[in-house]
């Protein structure tokens, strides 16, 4: 299996630190609002990576944080007359609901920055003791960036070019020794949450949170660290500087970054105001469609959000769900139970779609090609099943589709509301057919519904239906 590693800018063979185990950290959202569909991209992508690794037999320890103390949370709390904790609690709950509807599995652990302050103070002290950090006169603790020789190795930036870009900061008479130094601990301001520390009452810098939470829940050397590509610099570069200076070993073997979700070819972001929340999209689409849309592109490519692409994702997903539904329906109605010789051969032939799927996923999680192989399997199934098939054959075909969909996190059964909607639209179509005296079509619909276990009753108040 190959993974594109941002560190080497190339696809590398995946060899975990500990055989059979994968320790993975994904930077999570800052919780001051509903998440937007750009934030959903890394959640869906790395949840799929996790599912695929598990399908290969790895035991995956998946950690994803919530940043629950931050300027934006404090601002929102002040605007709404609430505490920062109340704001964070609310949006963590909302985010978890969105994740559930996107079929993103909860992480093994979802640590919160405010619950890990002791570990942060410990890491800062460690960095100060080793000469990688210092306290300025106002109590701020800075990281001494130039002391870390490898600074820039992830973003492939040259440290001297960086200083050129930041020269203006030096002129402002900052308390830093060097304009490149970044904050590990900052002093409290009025009305802000704070914690006591040996340097001043204050709160941690954002970059430090992830270094500390990854260390606590996954250890000093992790396998995969992931997030959106905007996090490469400075966030992940700074995480490396902190963790490797503090722990003395390579922090993460593989760094994975997803491309942006764009709208009109511009990055979707809260600051630009050009975003849709997951909740807004859910008003119009089942979130399975959003998931399927995200998986239909390669995770490192930019992806433009459009109604047209969502409609095409909806139609694609529909093809898969209809095939599964048809298989379940046939299974309930066929008479032959046992597999015959011809069917065994067809099942063997169907193995090639699983192989194609795995080859695509082994090549840096090419979900776009993996989805294509699911479509090919669906087409193959549709041409090889009928009411003459055996129950065992149908069940094994269904299991094959379901196994691939499960890796992609796609649920193959429809929700009850969708089923009801389907039934209602068929009934409406039947009424229209009867009005036009197209009784053949009307009967066909009645039979189709009956085959799905739905009995129609023509009553004075209109058509009613019940389960057989
Ligand atoms: P934030 O709350 O801004 O820290 O973002 C949480 C996660 O969402 C990070 O991994 C970001 O890189 C990612 N992210 C934010 N906006 C987008 C976008 N438009 N497309 C893809 N990923 C994004
Ligand atoms: Zn992070």
Coordinates of C-alpha atoms and ligand atoms in Angstrom, one line a residue:
X1 CA 0.0 0.0 0.0
X2 CA 1.3 3.4 -0.9
X3 CA 0.6 6.8 0.7
X4 CA 1.6 10.2 -0.7
X5 CA 3.7 11.7 2.1
X6 CA 3.8 15.5 2.2
X7 CA 7.3 15.2 3.9
X8 CA 8.9 13.5 0.9
X9 CA 6.4 14.8 -1.7
X10 CA 6.2 11.3 -3.0
X11 CA 4.2 8.1 -2.7
X12 CA 5.9 5.8 -0.2
X13 CA 5.2 2.2 0.9
X14 CA 3.2 2.1 4.1
X15 CA 5.2 0.4 6.9
X16 CA 3.7 1.2 10.3
X17 CA 5.9 1.8 13.3
X18 CA 4.5 -1.2 15.1
X19 CA 3.4 -4.2 13.0
X20 CA -0.3 -4.5 12.6
X21 CA -1.1 -1.2 14.4
X22 CA -1.7 2.2 13.0
X23 CA -1.6 5.3 15.2
X24 CA -3.3 8.2 13.5
X25 CA -4.0 11.8 14.4
X26 CA -6.3 14.1 12.5
X27 CA -6.6 17.8 13.4
X28 CA -10.2 18.5 14.3
X29 CA -12.3 21.7 14.1
X30 CA -12.3 24.8 16.2
X31 CA -15.8 24.7 17.7
X32 CA -17.5 28.1 17.5
X33 CA -20.1 27.4 14.8
X34 CA -21.7 24.6 12.8
X35 CA -19.0 22.9 10.6
X36 CA -19.1 23.7 6.9
X37 CA -18.8 21.2 4.1
X38 CA -15.1 22.1 3.7
X39 CA -14.5 20.9 7.2
X40 CA -16.4 17.7 6.4
X41 CA -13.9 16.8 3.6
X42 CA -11.0 15.7 5.9
X43 CA -13.5 14.0 8.3
X44 CA -14.9 11.9 5.4
X45 CA -11.6 11.2 3.7
X46 CA -9.7 10.2 6.8
X47 CA -12.6 8.2 8.2
X48 CA -12.4 6.3 4.9
X49 CA -8.6 5.8 5.2
X50 CA -9.3 4.4 8.7
X51 CA -12.0 2.0 7.5
X52 CA -9.7 0.8 4.7
X53 CA -6.8 0.2 7.0
X54 CA -9.1 -1.7 9.3
X55 CA -10.4 -3.8 6.4
X56 CA -6.7 -4.8 5.8
X57 CA -6.5 -6.1 9.3
X58 CA -4.8 -3.2 11.0
X59 CA -5.8 -2.1 14.5
X60 CA -6.3 1.6 14.1
X61 CA -6.0 4.0 17.0
X62 CA -7.7 7.2 15.6
X63 CA -7.4 10.4 17.5
X64 CA -9.1 13.7 16.5
X65 CA -9.2 16.7 18.7
X66 CA -11.7 19.5 19.3
X67 CA -10.0 22.9 19.7
X68 CA -12.3 24.3 22.4
X69 CA -10.3 27.4 23.5
X70 CA -9.5 30.0 20.9
X71 CA -10.0 33.7 20.0
X72 CA -13.0 32.9 17.8
X73 CA -14.8 30.9 20.5
X74 CA -14.2 33.6 23.1
X75 CA -15.5 36.3 20.7
X76 CA -18.6 34.2 20.0
X77 CA -19.1 33.7 23.7
X78 CA -18.9 37.4 24.4
X79 CA -21.4 38.2 21.6
X80 CA -23.9 35.7 22.9
X81 CA -23.3 36.4 26.6
X82 CA -22.3 32.8 27.3
X83 CA -19.1 31.2 28.5
X84 CA -16.5 29.8 26.1
X85 CA -17.1 26.4 27.5
X86 CA -20.9 26.6 26.8
X87 CA -20.2 27.6 23.2
X88 CA -17.7 24.8 22.7
X89 CA -20.0 22.2 24.3
X90 CA -22.8 23.2 22.0
X91 CA -20.8 23.0 18.8
X92 CA -19.1 19.8 19.8
X93 CA -22.5 18.2 20.1
X94 CA -23.6 19.7 16.8
X95 CA -20.4 18.5 15.1
X96 CA -20.9 15.0 16.5
X97 CA -24.4 15.0 15.1
X98 CA -23.2 16.0 11.6
X99 CA -20.4 13.3 11.8
X100 CA -23.0 10.7 12.6
X101 CA -25.2 11.6 9.7
X102 CA -22.1 11.6 7.4
X103 CA -21.5 8.1 8.7
X104 CA -18.1 9.3 10.1
X105 CA -17.3 7.0 13.0
X106 CA -16.4 8.6 16.3
X107 CA -12.6 8.7 16.9
X108 CA -11.1 6.2 19.4
X109 CA -10.6 9.4 21.5
X110 CA -11.8 13.0 20.9
X111 CA -9.5 15.0 23.3
X112 CA -10.4 18.6 24.1
X113 CA -7.6 21.2 24.5
X114 CA -9.0 22.5 27.8
X115 CA -8.8 19.1 29.4
X116 CA -5.1 18.6 28.5
X117 CA -3.6 21.8 30.1
X118 CA -1.3 19.8 32.4
X119 CA 0.3 18.0 29.5
X120 CA 0.8 21.3 27.7
X121 CA 2.6 22.9 30.7
X122 CA 4.8 19.8 30.9
X123 CA 5.8 20.0 27.3
X124 CA 6.5 23.7 27.5
X125 CA 8.7 23.1 30.5
X126 CA 10.5 20.3 28.7
X127 CA 11.2 22.7 25.7
X128 CA 12.4 25.5 28.0
X129 CA 14.8 23.0 29.8
X130 CA 16.2 21.9 26.4
X131 CA 16.7 25.5 25.2
X132 CA 13.9 25.3 22.6
X133 CA 11.6 27.8 24.3
X134 CA 11.9 30.9 26.5
X135 CA 9.7 33.2 28.5
X136 CA 9.4 36.9 27.5
X137 CA 9.0 39.7 30.0
X138 CA 5.2 39.7 29.7
X139 CA 4.9 36.0 30.5
X140 CA 4.5 34.8 26.9
X141 CA 6.5 31.6 26.2
X142 CA 7.9 31.4 22.6
X143 CA 9.4 28.6 20.7
X144 CA 12.9 29.3 19.5
X145 CA 12.3 28.4 15.8
X146 CA 15.9 28.7 14.6
X147 CA 17.2 26.3 17.1
X148 CA 15.2 23.5 15.4
X149 CA 17.5 22.5 12.5
X150 CA 14.8 20.8 10.5
X151 CA 12.4 23.7 10.5
X152 CA 10.6 23.9 7.1
X153 CA 11.1 20.2 6.2
X154 CA 7.3 19.5 5.9
X155 CA 6.3 22.7 4.0
X156 CA 9.6 22.6 2.0
X157 CA 10.3 26.2 3.0
X158 CA 13.7 27.7 3.6
X159 CA 13.9 29.3 7.0
X160 CA 15.8 32.4 5.6
X161 CA 13.0 33.0 3.0
X162 CA 10.6 32.9 5.9
X163 CA 12.4 35.6 7.8
X164 CA 12.4 37.9 4.7
X165 CA 8.6 37.6 4.6
X166 CA 8.3 38.5 8.3
X167 CA 10.8 41.4 8.6
X168 CA 8.0 43.9 9.3
X169 CA 7.3 42.2 12.7
X170 CA 10.8 42.9 13.9
X171 CA 10.3 46.7 13.4
X172 CA 7.3 46.7 15.7
X173 CA 9.5 46.0 18.7
X174 CA 8.1 42.5 19.6
X175 CA 9.2 40.8 22.7
X176 CA 10.3 37.8 20.7
X177 CA 14.0 37.1 20.2
X178 CA 13.4 36.4 16.5
X179 CA 10.4 37.2 14.3
X180 CA 10.1 33.5 13.4
X181 CA 9.4 32.4 17.0
X182 CA 5.9 31.4 17.7
X183 CA 3.7 31.3 20.8
X184 CA 3.5 28.3 23.1
X185 CA 1.7 30.0 26.0
X186 CA 0.1 33.4 26.1
X187 CA -1.0 35.7 29.0
X188 CA -4.6 36.1 29.8
X189 CA -6.7 39.1 28.8
X190 CA -9.7 40.4 30.7
X191 CA -12.7 38.2 30.3
X192 CA -10.8 35.3 28.8
X193 CA -10.6 31.8 30.2
X194 CA -7.1 31.2 31.7
X195 CA -5.1 28.6 33.6
X196 CA -2.2 29.1 36.1
X197 CA 1.2 28.2 34.9
X198 CA 4.9 28.8 36.0
X199 CA 5.1 31.7 33.5
X200 CA 1.8 33.6 33.8
X201 CA -1.9 33.0 34.0
X202 CA -2.9 32.3 30.5
X203 CA -3.7 29.8 27.8
X204 CA -1.9 27.5 25.3
X205 CA -1.0 28.3 21.7
X206 CA -3.0 26.3 19.1
X207 CA 0.0 24.4 17.6
X208 CA 1.0 23.1 21.0
X209 CA -2.4 21.4 21.6
X210 CA -2.0 18.9 18.9
X211 CA 1.6 18.0 19.8
X212 CA 0.5 17.3 23.4
X213 CA -2.7 15.4 22.6
X214 CA -0.9 13.2 20.0
X215 CA 1.8 12.4 22.5
X216 CA -0.6 11.5 25.3
X217 CA -3.0 9.3 23.2
X218 CA -0.7 7.9 20.6
X219 CA 2.9 8.1 21.8
X220 CA 6.0 9.9 20.6
X221 CA 6.2 8.3 17.2
X222 CA 3.0 8.1 15.3
X223 CA 2.2 6.6 11.9
X224 CA -0.1 9.1 10.1
X225 CA -0.8 12.7 10.9
X226 CA -3.5 14.3 8.7
X227 CA -5.5 17.4 8.0
X228 CA -6.4 19.9 5.3
X229 CA -3.6 21.3 3.2
X230 CA -3.9 24.8 4.8
X231 CA -2.5 23.2 8.0
X232 CA 0.9 22.2 6.4
X233 CA 2.3 25.7 7.3
X234 CA 2.6 26.9 9.9
X235 CA 0.4 24.5 12.0
X236 CA 2.0 21.1 11.1
X237 CA 5.5 22.6 10.7
X238 CA 5.3 23.9 14.2
X239 CA 3.9 20.7 15.6
X240 CA 6.9 18.9 14.2
X241 CA 9.3 21.5 15.7
X242 CA 7.6 21.1 19.1
X243 CA 7.2 17.3 19.2
X244 CA 10.6 16.4 17.7
X245 CA 12.5 18.8 20.0
X246 CA 10.6 17.6 23.1
X247 CA 10.6 13.9 22.3
X248 CA 13.8 13.4 20.4
X249 CA 12.3 11.1 17.8
X250 CA 10.5 11.6 14.4
X251 CA 7.0 12.7 15.2
X252 CA 4.9 11.2 12.3
X253 CA 6.1 8.9 9.6
X254 CA 3.5 9.9 7.1
X255 CA 1.8 13.3 6.7
X256 CA -1.4 13.3 4.6
X257 CA -3.2 16.4 3.5
X258 CA -6.5 16.8 1.7
X259 CA -7.1 19.4 -1.0
X260 CA -9.6 22.2 -0.6
X261 CA -13.3 22.1 -1.2
X262 CA -13.9 25.1 -3.4
X263 CA -16.9 27.0 -4.4
X264 CA -16.7 28.9 -7.7
X265 CA -13.1 27.8 -7.7
X266 CA -12.4 29.7 -4.5
X267 CA -11.6 28.0 -1.1
X268 CA -14.7 27.6 0.9
X269 CA -14.0 29.2 4.2
X270 CA -15.7 30.9 7.2
X271 CA -13.6 34.0 6.8
X272 CA -14.6 34.5 3.1
X273 CA -18.2 33.8 4.0
X274 CA -18.6 31.6 0.9
X275 CA -19.6 28.4 2.7
X276 CA -22.5 26.0 3.2
X277 CA -22.8 24.3 6.6
X278 CA -23.3 20.6 6.6
X279 CA -26.7 21.3 8.2
X280 CA -27.8 23.5 5.2
X281 CA -26.9 20.7 2.7
X282 CA -28.8 18.2 4.8
X283 CA -32.0 20.2 4.2
X284 CA -31.8 19.2 0.6
X285 CA -29.7 16.0 0.4
X286 CA -29.2 12.9 2.5
X287 CA -25.7 13.4 3.8
X288 CA -24.7 10.0 2.3
X289 CA -24.9 11.9 -1.0
X290 CA -22.4 14.5 0.3
X291 CA -20.1 11.7 1.4
X292 CA -20.4 10.0 -1.9
X293 CA -19.7 13.3 -3.7
X294 CA -16.4 13.8 -1.7
X295 CA -15.3 10.2 -2.4
X296 CA -15.8 10.6 -6.1
X297 CA -12.7 12.8 -6.4
X298 CA -9.1 12.1 -5.4
X299 CA -8.6 13.5 -1.9
X300 CA -5.5 15.5 -2.8
X301 CA -7.2 17.3 -5.8
X302 CA -9.2 20.5 -5.3
X303 CA -12.9 19.8 -5.5
X304 CA -15.4 22.3 -6.7
X305 CA -18.8 22.1 -5.0
X306 CA -21.7 22.4 -7.4
X307 CA -25.4 21.4 -7.6
X308 CA -24.6 19.5 -10.8
X309 CA -21.9 17.3 -9.2
X310 CA -24.2 16.7 -6.2
X311 CA -27.0 15.6 -8.5
X312 CA -24.6 13.2 -10.3
X313 CA -23.5 11.8 -6.9
X314 CA -27.1 11.3 -5.9
X315 CA -27.8 9.4 -9.2
X316 CA -24.7 7.3 -8.7
X317 CA -25.5 6.4 -5.2
X318 CA -29.1 5.6 -6.3
X319 CA -27.8 3.0 -8.7
X320 CA -25.9 1.2 -6.0
X321 CA -28.9 1.3 -3.5
X322 CA -31.3 0.1 -6.1
X323 CA -29.1 -2.8 -7.0
X324 CA -28.9 -3.8 -3.3
X325 CA -32.6 -3.4 -2.8
X326 CA -33.3 -5.5 -5.8
X327 CA -31.0 -8.3 -4.5
X328 CA -32.7 -8.2 -1.1
X329 CA -36.1 -8.4 -2.7
X330 CA -35.1 -11.3 -5.0
X331 CA -33.6 -13.1 -2.0
X332 CA -37.0 -13.0 -0.3
X333 CA -38.8 -14.4 -3.3
X334 CA -36.6 -17.0 -5.1
X335 CA -37.1 -20.7 -4.6
X336 CA -33.6 -22.1 -5.3
X337 CA -31.5 -22.1 -2.1
X338 CA -28.2 -23.6 -3.1
X339 CA -25.5 -22.2 -5.3
X340 CA -25.1 -24.0 -8.7
X341 CA -21.9 -24.5 -10.6
X342 CA -22.5 -21.6 -13.0
X343 CA -23.2 -19.3 -10.2
X344 CA -20.0 -20.3 -8.5
X345 CA -18.0 -19.4 -11.6
X346 CA -19.8 -16.0 -11.8
X347 CA -18.9 -15.3 -8.1
X348 CA -15.3 -16.1 -8.8
X349 CA -15.4 -13.7 -11.8
X350 CA -16.9 -11.0 -9.5
X351 CA -13.7 -11.2 -7.4
X352 CA -11.9 -9.1 -9.9
X353 CA -13.9 -6.0 -8.9
X354 CA -12.7 -6.4 -5.3
X355 CA -9.2 -6.6 -6.6
X356 CA -9.7 -3.5 -8.7
X357 CA -11.1 -1.7 -5.7
X358 CA -8.1 -2.7 -3.5
X359 CA -5.6 -1.7 -6.1
X360 CA -7.2 1.7 -6.3
X361 CA -7.2 2.1 -2.5
X362 CA -3.6 0.8 -2.2
X363 CA -2.6 3.5 -4.6
X364 CA -2.8 6.4 -2.1
X365 CA -6.5 5.9 -1.4
X366 CA -7.7 6.6 -4.9
X367 CA -11.4 6.6 -3.9
X368 CA -12.5 7.9 -7.3
X369 CA -11.2 4.7 -9.0
X370 CA -12.5 2.6 -6.1
X371 CA -16.0 4.1 -6.6
X372 CA -15.8 3.2 -10.3
X373 CA -15.0 -0.4 -9.5
X374 CA -18.2 -0.5 -7.3
X375 CA -20.2 0.7 -10.3
X376 CA -18.6 -2.0 -12.4
X377 CA -19.6 -4.6 -9.8
X378 CA -23.1 -3.2 -9.7
X379 CA -23.4 -3.5 -13.5
X380 CA -22.0 -7.0 -13.4
X381 CA -24.5 -8.0 -10.7
X382 CA -27.5 -6.5 -12.6
X383 CA -26.6 -8.5 -15.6
X384 CA -26.2 -11.8 -13.7
X385 CA -29.1 -12.0 -11.3
X386 CA -32.7 -12.9 -11.9
X387 CA -35.6 -14.6 -10.3
X388 CA -34.0 -17.9 -11.3
X389 CA -30.9 -17.2 -9.1
X390 CA -30.3 -19.1 -5.9
X391 CA -30.7 -17.4 -2.6
X392 CA -27.1 -18.2 -1.7
X393 CA -25.8 -16.6 -5.0
X394 CA -27.8 -13.4 -4.3
X395 CA -26.7 -13.2 -0.7
X396 CA -23.0 -13.5 -1.7
X397 CA -23.3 -10.9 -4.4
X398 CA -25.0 -8.5 -1.9
X399 CA -22.3 -9.2 0.6
X400 CA -19.6 -8.3 -1.9
X401 CA -21.2 -4.9 -2.7
X402 CA -21.9 -4.2 1.0
X403 CA -18.3 -5.0 1.9
X404 CA -16.9 -2.4 -0.5
X405 CA -19.6 0.2 0.4
X406 CA -18.8 -0.4 4.1
X407 CA -15.1 0.6 3.5
X408 CA -16.3 3.8 1.8
X409 CA -18.7 4.4 4.7
X410 CA -21.7 4.1 2.4
X411 CA -24.8 2.6 3.9
X412 CA -26.6 0.3 1.5
X413 CA -30.1 0.5 3.0
X414 CA -32.4 3.4 2.6
X415 CA -33.7 5.4 5.5
X416 CA -37.4 4.8 6.4
X417 CA -38.3 8.4 5.3
X418 CA -36.8 7.8 1.9
X419 CA -38.7 4.5 1.6
X420 CA -41.9 6.3 2.5
X421 CA -41.2 9.0 0.0
X422 CA -40.6 6.4 -2.7
X423 CA -43.9 4.7 -1.9
X424 CA -45.8 8.0 -1.9
X425 CA -44.3 8.9 -5.3
X426 CA -45.2 5.5 -6.8
X427 CA -48.7 5.8 -5.5
X428 CA -49.0 9.3 -7.1
X429 CA -47.7 7.9 -10.3
X430 CA -50.3 5.1 -10.2
X431 CA -53.1 7.5 -9.6
X432 CA -52.0 9.5 -12.6
X433 CA -51.8 6.4 -14.8
X434 CA -55.3 5.4 -13.8
X435 CA -56.6 8.9 -14.7
X436 CA -55.1 8.5 -18.1
X437 CA -56.7 5.0 -18.3
X438 CA -53.2 3.4 -18.5
X439 CA -54.3 0.5 -16.4
X440 CA -51.4 -1.7 -17.4
X441 CA -48.9 0.8 -15.8
X442 CA -51.2 1.2 -12.7
X443 CA -51.2 -2.6 -12.2
X444 CA -47.5 -2.7 -12.7
X445 CA -47.0 -0.2 -9.9
X446 CA -49.4 -2.1 -7.6
X447 CA -47.4 -5.3 -8.3
X448 CA -44.1 -3.6 -7.8
X449 CA -45.2 -2.3 -4.4
X450 CA -46.6 -5.7 -3.5
X451 CA -43.3 -7.3 -4.3
X452 CA -41.7 -4.9 -1.8
X453 CA -44.3 -6.0 0.8
X454 CA -46.6 -2.9 0.4
X455 CA -50.3 -3.5 0.1
X456 CA -52.5 -0.7 -1.4
X457 CA -56.0 -0.1 -0.3
X458 CA -58.3 2.1 -2.3
X459 CA -60.5 3.9 0.2
X460 CA -63.0 6.8 0.1
X461 CA -60.3 9.2 1.5
X462 CA -57.8 8.1 -1.2
X463 CA -55.2 5.4 -1.5
X464 CA -53.7 4.1 1.7
X465 CA -50.9 1.6 2.1
X466 CA -49.8 -0.9 4.7
X467 CA -47.1 -3.4 5.2
X468 CA -48.0 -7.0 4.2
Ligands
LIG1 P1 -10.6 24.6 11.1 O1 -11.8 24.5 12.0 O2 -10.6 25.8 10.2 O3 -9.3 24.4 11.8 O4 -10.7 23.4 10.1 C1 -10.8 22.0 10.5 C2 -10.3 21.1 9.3 O5 -11.0 21.4 8.1 C3 -8.8 21.3 9.0 O6 -8.3 20.1 8.7 C4 -8.9 22.2 7.7 O7 -7.7 22.0 6.9 C5 -10.1 21.6 7.1 N1 -10.7 22.6 6.1 C6 -11.2 23.8 6.3 N2 -11.7 24.4 5.2 C7 -11.6 23.5 4.2 C8 -11.9 23.4 2.8 N3 -12.5 24.4 2.2 N4 -11.7 22.3 2.1 C9 -11.1 21.2 2.7 N5 -10.7 21.2 4.0 C10 -10.9 22.3 4.8
LIG2 ZN1 -3.4 20.1 14.7

